[in-house]
mmCIF file of C-alpha atoms and ligand atoms in Angstrom:
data_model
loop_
_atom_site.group_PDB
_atom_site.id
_atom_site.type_symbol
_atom_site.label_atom_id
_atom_site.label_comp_id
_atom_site.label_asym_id
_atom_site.label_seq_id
_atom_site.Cartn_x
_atom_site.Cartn_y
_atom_site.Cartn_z
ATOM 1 C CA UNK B 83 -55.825 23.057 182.064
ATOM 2 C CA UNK B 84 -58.488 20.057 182.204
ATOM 3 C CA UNK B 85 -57.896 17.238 179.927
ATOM 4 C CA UNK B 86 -60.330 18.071 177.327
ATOM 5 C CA UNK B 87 -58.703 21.227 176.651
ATOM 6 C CA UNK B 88 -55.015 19.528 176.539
ATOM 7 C CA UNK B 89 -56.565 17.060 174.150
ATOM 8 C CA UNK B 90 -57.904 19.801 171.662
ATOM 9 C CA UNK B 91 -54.816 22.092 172.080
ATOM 10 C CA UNK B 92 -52.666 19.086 171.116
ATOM 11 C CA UNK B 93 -54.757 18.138 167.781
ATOM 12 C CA UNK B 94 -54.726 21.706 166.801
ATOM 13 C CA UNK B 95 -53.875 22.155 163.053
ATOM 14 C CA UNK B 96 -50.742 25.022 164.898
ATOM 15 C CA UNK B 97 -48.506 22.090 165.699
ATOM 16 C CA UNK B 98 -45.305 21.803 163.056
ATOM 17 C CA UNK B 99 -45.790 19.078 160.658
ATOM 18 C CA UNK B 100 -43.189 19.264 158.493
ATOM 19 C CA UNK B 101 -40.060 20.953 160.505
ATOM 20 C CA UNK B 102 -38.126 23.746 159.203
ATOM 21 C CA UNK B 103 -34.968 21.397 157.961
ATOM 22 C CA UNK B 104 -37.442 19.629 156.007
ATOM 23 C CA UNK B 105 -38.769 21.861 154.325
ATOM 24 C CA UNK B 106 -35.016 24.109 153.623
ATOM 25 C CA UNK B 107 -33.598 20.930 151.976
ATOM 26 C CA UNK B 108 -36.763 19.911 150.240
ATOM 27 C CA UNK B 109 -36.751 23.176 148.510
ATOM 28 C CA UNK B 110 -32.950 23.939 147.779
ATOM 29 C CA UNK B 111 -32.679 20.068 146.422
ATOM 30 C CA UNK B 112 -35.883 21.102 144.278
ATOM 31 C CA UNK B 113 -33.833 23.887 142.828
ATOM 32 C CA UNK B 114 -30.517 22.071 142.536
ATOM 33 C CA UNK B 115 -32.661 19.309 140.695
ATOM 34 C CA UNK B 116 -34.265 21.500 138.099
ATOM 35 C CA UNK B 117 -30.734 23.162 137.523
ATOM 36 C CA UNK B 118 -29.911 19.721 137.361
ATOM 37 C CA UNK B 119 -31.999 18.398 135.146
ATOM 38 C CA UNK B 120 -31.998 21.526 132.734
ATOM 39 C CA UNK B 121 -28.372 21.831 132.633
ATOM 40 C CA UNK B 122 -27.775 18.154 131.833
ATOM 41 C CA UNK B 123 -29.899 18.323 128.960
ATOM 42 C CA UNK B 124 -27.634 20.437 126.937
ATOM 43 C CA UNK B 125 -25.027 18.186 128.076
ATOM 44 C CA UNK B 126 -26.949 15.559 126.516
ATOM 45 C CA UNK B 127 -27.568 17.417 123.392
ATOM 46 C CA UNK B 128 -23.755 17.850 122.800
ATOM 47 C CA UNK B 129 -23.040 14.285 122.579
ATOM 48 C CA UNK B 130 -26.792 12.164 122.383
ATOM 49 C CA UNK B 131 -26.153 8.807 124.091
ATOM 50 C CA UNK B 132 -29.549 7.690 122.220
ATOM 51 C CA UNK B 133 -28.383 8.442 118.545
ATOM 52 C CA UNK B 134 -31.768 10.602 116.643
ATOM 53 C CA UNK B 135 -32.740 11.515 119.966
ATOM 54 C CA UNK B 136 -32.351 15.195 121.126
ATOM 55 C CA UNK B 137 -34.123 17.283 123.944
ATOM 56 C CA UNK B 138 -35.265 20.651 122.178
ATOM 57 C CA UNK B 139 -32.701 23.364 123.256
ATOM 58 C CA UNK B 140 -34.986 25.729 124.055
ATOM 59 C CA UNK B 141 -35.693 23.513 127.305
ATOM 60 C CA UNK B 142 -32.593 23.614 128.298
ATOM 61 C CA UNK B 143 -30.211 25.758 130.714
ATOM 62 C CA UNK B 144 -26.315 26.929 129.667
ATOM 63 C CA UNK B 145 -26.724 27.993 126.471
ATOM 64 C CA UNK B 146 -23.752 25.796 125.237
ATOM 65 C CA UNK B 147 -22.074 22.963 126.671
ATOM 66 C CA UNK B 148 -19.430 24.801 128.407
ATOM 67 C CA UNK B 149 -22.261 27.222 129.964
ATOM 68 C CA UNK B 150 -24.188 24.142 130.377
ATOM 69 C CA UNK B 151 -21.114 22.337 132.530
ATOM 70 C CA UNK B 152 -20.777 24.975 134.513
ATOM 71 C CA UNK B 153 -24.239 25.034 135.943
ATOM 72 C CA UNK B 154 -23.891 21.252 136.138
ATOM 73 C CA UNK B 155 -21.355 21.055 138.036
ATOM 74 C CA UNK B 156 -22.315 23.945 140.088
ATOM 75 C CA UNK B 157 -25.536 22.697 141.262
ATOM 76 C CA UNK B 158 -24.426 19.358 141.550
ATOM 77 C CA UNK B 159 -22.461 20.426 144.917
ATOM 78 C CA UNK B 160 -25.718 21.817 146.078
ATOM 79 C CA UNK B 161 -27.791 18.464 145.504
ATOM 80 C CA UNK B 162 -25.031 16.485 147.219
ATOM 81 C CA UNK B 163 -24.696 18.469 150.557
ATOM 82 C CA UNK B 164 -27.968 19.289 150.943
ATOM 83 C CA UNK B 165 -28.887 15.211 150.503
ATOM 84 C CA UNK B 166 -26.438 14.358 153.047
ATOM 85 C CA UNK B 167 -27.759 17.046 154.962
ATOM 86 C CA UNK B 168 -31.033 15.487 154.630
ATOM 87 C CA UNK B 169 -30.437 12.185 154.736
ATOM 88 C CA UNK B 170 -28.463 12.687 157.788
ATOM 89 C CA UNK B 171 -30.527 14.267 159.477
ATOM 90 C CA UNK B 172 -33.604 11.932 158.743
ATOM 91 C CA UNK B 173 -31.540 9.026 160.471
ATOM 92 C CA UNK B 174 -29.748 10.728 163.506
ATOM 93 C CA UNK B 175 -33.681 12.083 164.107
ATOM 94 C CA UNK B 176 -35.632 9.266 163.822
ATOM 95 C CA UNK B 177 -37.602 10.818 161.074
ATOM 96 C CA UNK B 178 -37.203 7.835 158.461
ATOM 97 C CA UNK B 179 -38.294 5.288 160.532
ATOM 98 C CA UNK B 180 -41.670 7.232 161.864
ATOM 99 C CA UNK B 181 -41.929 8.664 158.525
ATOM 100 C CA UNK B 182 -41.464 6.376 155.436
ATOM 101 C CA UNK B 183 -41.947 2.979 157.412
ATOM 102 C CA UNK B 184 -42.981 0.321 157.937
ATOM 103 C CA UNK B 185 -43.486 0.273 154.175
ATOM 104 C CA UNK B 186 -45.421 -3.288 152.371
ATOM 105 C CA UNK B 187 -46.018 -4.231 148.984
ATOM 106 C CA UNK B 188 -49.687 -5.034 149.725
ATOM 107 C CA UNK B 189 -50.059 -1.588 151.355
ATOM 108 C CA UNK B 190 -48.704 0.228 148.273
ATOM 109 C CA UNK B 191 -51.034 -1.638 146.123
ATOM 110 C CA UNK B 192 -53.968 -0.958 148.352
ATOM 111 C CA UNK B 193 -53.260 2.256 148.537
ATOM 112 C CA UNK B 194 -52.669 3.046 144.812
ATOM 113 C CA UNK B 195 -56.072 1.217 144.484
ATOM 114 C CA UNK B 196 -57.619 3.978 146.975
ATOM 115 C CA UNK B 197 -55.930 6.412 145.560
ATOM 116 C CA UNK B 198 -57.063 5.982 141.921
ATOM 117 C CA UNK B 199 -60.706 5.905 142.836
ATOM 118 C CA UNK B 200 -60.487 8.837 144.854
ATOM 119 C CA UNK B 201 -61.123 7.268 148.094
ATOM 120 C CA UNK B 202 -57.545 7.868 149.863
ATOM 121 C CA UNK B 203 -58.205 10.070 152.955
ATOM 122 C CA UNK B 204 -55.778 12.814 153.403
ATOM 123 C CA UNK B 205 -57.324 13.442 157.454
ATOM 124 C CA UNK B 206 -54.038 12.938 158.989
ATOM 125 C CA UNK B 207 -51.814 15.009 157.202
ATOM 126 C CA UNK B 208 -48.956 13.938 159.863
ATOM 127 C CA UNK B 209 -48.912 10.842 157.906
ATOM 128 C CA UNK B 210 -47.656 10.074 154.540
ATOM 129 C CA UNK B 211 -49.441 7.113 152.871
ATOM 130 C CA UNK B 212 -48.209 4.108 151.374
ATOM 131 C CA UNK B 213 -47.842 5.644 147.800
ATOM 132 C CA UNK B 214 -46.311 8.789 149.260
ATOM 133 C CA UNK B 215 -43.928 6.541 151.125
ATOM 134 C CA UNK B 216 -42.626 4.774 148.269
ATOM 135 C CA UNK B 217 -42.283 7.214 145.895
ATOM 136 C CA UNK B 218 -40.385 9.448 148.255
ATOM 137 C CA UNK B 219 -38.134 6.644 149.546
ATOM 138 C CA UNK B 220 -37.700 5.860 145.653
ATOM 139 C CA UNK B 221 -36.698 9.349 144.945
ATOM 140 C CA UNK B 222 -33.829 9.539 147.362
ATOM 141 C CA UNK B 223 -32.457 5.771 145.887
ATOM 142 C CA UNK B 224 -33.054 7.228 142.167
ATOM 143 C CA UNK B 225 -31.018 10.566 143.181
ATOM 144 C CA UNK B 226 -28.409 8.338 144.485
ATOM 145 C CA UNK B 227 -28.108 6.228 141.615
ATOM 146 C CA UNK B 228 -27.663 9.794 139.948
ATOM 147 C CA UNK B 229 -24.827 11.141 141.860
ATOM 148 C CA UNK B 230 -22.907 7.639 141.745
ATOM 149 C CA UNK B 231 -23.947 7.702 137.712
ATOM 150 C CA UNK B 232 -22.233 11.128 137.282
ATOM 151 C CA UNK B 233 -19.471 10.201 139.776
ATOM 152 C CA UNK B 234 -18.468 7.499 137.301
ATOM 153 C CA UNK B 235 -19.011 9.645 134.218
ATOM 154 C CA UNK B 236 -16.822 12.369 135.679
ATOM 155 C CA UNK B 237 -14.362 10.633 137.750
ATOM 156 C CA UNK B 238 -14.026 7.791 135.423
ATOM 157 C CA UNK B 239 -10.811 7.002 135.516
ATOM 158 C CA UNK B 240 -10.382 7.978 139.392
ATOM 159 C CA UNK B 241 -13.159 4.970 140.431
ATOM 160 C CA UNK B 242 -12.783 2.632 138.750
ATOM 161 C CA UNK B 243 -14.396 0.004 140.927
ATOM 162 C CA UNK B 244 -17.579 2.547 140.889
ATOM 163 C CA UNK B 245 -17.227 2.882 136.830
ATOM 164 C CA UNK B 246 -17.358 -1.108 136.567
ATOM 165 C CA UNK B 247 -19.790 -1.243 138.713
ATOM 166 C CA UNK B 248 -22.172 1.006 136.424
ATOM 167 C CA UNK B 249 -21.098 -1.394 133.703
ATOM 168 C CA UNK B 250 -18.561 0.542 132.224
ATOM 169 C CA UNK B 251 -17.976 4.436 130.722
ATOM 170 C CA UNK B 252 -20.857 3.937 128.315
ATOM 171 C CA UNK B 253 -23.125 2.149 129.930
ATOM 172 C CA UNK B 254 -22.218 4.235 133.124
ATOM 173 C CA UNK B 255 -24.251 7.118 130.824
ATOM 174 C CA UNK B 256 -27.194 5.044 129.538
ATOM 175 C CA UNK B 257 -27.794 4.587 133.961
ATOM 176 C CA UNK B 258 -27.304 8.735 134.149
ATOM 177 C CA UNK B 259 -29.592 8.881 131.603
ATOM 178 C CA UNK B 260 -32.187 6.366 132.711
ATOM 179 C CA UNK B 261 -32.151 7.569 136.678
ATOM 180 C CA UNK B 262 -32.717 11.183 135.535
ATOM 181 C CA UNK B 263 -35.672 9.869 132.984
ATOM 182 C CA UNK B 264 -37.114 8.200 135.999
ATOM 183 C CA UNK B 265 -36.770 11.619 138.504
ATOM 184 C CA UNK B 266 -38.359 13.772 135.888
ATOM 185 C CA UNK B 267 -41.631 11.440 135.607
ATOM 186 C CA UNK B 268 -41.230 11.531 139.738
ATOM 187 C CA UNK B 269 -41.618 15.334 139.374
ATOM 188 C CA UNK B 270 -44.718 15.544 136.655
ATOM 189 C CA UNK B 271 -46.865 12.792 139.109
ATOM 190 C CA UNK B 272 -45.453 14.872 141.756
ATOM 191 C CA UNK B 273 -46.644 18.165 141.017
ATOM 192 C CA UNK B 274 -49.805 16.633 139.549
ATOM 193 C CA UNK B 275 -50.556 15.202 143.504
ATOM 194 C CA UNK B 276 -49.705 18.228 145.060
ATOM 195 C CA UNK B 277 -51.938 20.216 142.847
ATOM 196 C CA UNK B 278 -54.319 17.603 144.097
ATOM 197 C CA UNK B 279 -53.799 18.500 147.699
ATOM 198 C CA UNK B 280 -52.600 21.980 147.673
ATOM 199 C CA UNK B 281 -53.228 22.029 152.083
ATOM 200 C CA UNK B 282 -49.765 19.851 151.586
ATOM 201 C CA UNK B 283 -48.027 22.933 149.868
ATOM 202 C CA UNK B 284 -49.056 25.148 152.892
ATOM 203 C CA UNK B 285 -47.324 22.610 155.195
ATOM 204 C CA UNK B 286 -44.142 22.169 153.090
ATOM 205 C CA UNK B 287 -43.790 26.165 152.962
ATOM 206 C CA UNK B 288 -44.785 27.198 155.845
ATOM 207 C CA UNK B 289 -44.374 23.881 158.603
ATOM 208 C CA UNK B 290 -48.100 23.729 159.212
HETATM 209 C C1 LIG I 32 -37.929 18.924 141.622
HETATM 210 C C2 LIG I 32 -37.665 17.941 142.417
HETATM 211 C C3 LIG I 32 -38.416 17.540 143.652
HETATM 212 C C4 LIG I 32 -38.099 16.471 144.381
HETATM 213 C C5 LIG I 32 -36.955 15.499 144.102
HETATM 214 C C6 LIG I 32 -39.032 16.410 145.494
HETATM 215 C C7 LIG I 32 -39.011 15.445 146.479
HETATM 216 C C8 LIG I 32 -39.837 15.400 147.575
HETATM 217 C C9 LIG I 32 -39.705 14.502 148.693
HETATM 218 C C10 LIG I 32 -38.601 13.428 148.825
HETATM 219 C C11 LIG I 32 -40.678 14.781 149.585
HETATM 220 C C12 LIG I 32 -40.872 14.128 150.950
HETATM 221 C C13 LIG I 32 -40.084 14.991 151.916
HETATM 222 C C14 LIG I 32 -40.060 14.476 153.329
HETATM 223 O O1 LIG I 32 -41.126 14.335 153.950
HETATM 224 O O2 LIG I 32 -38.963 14.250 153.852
HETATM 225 C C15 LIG I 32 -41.459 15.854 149.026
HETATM 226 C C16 LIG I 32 -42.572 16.413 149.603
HETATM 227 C C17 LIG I 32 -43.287 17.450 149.064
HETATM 228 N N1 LIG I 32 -42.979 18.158 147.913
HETATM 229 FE FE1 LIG I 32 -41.460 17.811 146.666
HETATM 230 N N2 LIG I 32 -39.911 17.452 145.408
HETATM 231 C C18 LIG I 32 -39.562 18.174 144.284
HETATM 232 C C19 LIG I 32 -40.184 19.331 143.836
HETATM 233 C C20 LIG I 32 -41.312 19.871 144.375
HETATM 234 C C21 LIG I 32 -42.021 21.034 143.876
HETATM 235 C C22 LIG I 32 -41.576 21.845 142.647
HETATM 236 C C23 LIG I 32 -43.107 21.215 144.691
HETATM 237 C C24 LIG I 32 -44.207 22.227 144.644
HETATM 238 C C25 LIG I 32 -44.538 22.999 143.664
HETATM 239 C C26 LIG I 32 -43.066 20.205 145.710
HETATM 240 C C27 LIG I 32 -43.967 20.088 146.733
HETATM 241 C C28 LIG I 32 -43.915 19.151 147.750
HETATM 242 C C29 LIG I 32 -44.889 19.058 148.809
HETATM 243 C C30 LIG I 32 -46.095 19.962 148.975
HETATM 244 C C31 LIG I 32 -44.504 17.991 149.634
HETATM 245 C C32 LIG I 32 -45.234 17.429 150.842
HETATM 246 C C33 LIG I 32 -46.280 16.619 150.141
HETATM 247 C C34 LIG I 32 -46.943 15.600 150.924
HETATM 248 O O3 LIG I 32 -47.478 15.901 151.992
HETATM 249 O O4 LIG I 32 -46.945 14.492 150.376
HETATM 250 N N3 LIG I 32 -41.980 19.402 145.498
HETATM 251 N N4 LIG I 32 -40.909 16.221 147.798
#
């Protein structure tokens, strides 16, 4: 095979840009996040931590807060292994470092400037731009936040260090609340980009 046709057969769209691990925990943590997210809306409903403020039930998964609990808690073990899982396995790869960095405040900015006058170019989709970076490297600190949140809610009196460290049972809640306010706008811009570039959607489904 002469170099030319090494070259071409390298570029060629066929290579795997998002590899199967990827794209298995990207979906099951989508799932265990909308459970999530649905579930702990009810939750919310039974005791408000914003007084007047309520999420309309009929967005919301469980039924009850019992049913609601149970779904909670239920999906909760499937966003924490498969993160680990993830997380893991972006570290012991490499993955993180090739992927999400290096990572500046002046690229972001740039970037965001590109992006909102449509100039950002989407050739390489190997490569995640600044933006992208960011946001998905904010994502996995705001989940975080989330499951140490909960840990403190639920476990309150078993971490205490963790609890105090959330500033208290209360305010422990008003972080839950805040982190999970945060992930839901992530999903809505989310969705909104990806509808922008549905060729990304092929990739994350099928690798390519
Ligand atoms: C609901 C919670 C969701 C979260 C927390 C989330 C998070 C993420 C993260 C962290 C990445 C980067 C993955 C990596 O490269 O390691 C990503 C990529 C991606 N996600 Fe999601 N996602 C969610 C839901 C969805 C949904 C519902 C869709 C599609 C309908 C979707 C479509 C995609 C696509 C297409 C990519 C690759 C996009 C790109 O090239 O920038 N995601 N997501």
């Amino acid at each position: 095979m002469n170099a030319t046709h090494e070259a071409s057969r390298v570029s060629t769209p066929l290579r795997t840009l998002q590899p199967a691990w990827v794209r298995i925990t990207h979906w099951l943590n989508a799932l265990a996040v909308i459970l999530m997210m649905l579930s702990g809306w009810r939750i919310y409903d039974a005791s408000p931590v914003f007084k007047g403020f309520m999420i309309p039930p009929g967005i919301t998964l469980g039924g009850w807060l019992g049913g609601a609990l149970q779904w909670h808690f239920a999906a909760m073990w499937l966003l924490f292994f498969n993160g680990l899982f993830y997380l893991a396995m972006n570290i012991v790869t490499g993955r993180i470092k090739g992927k999400f960095f290096p990572l500046w405040p002046r690229a972001i900015l740039h970037d965001l400037g590109e992006a909102l006058k449509g100039h950002l170019s989407h050739a390489d989709p190997s490569k995640y731009n600044a933006v992208q970076k960011f946001a998905y490297l904010f994502v996995m600190v705001d989940i975080a936040v989330l499951v140490l949140s909960g840990l403190a809610i639920w476990k309150s009196v078993q971490f205490p260090l963790l609890r105090e460290l959330m500033g208290g049972y209360d305010f422990a809640r008003v972080v839950h609340f805040s982190a999970m306010s945060l992930l839901a706008a992530f999903v809505v811009v989310h969705l909104v980009m990806v509808s922008l570039v549905p060729r990304s959607l092929l990739t994350m489904i099928r690798g390519r």
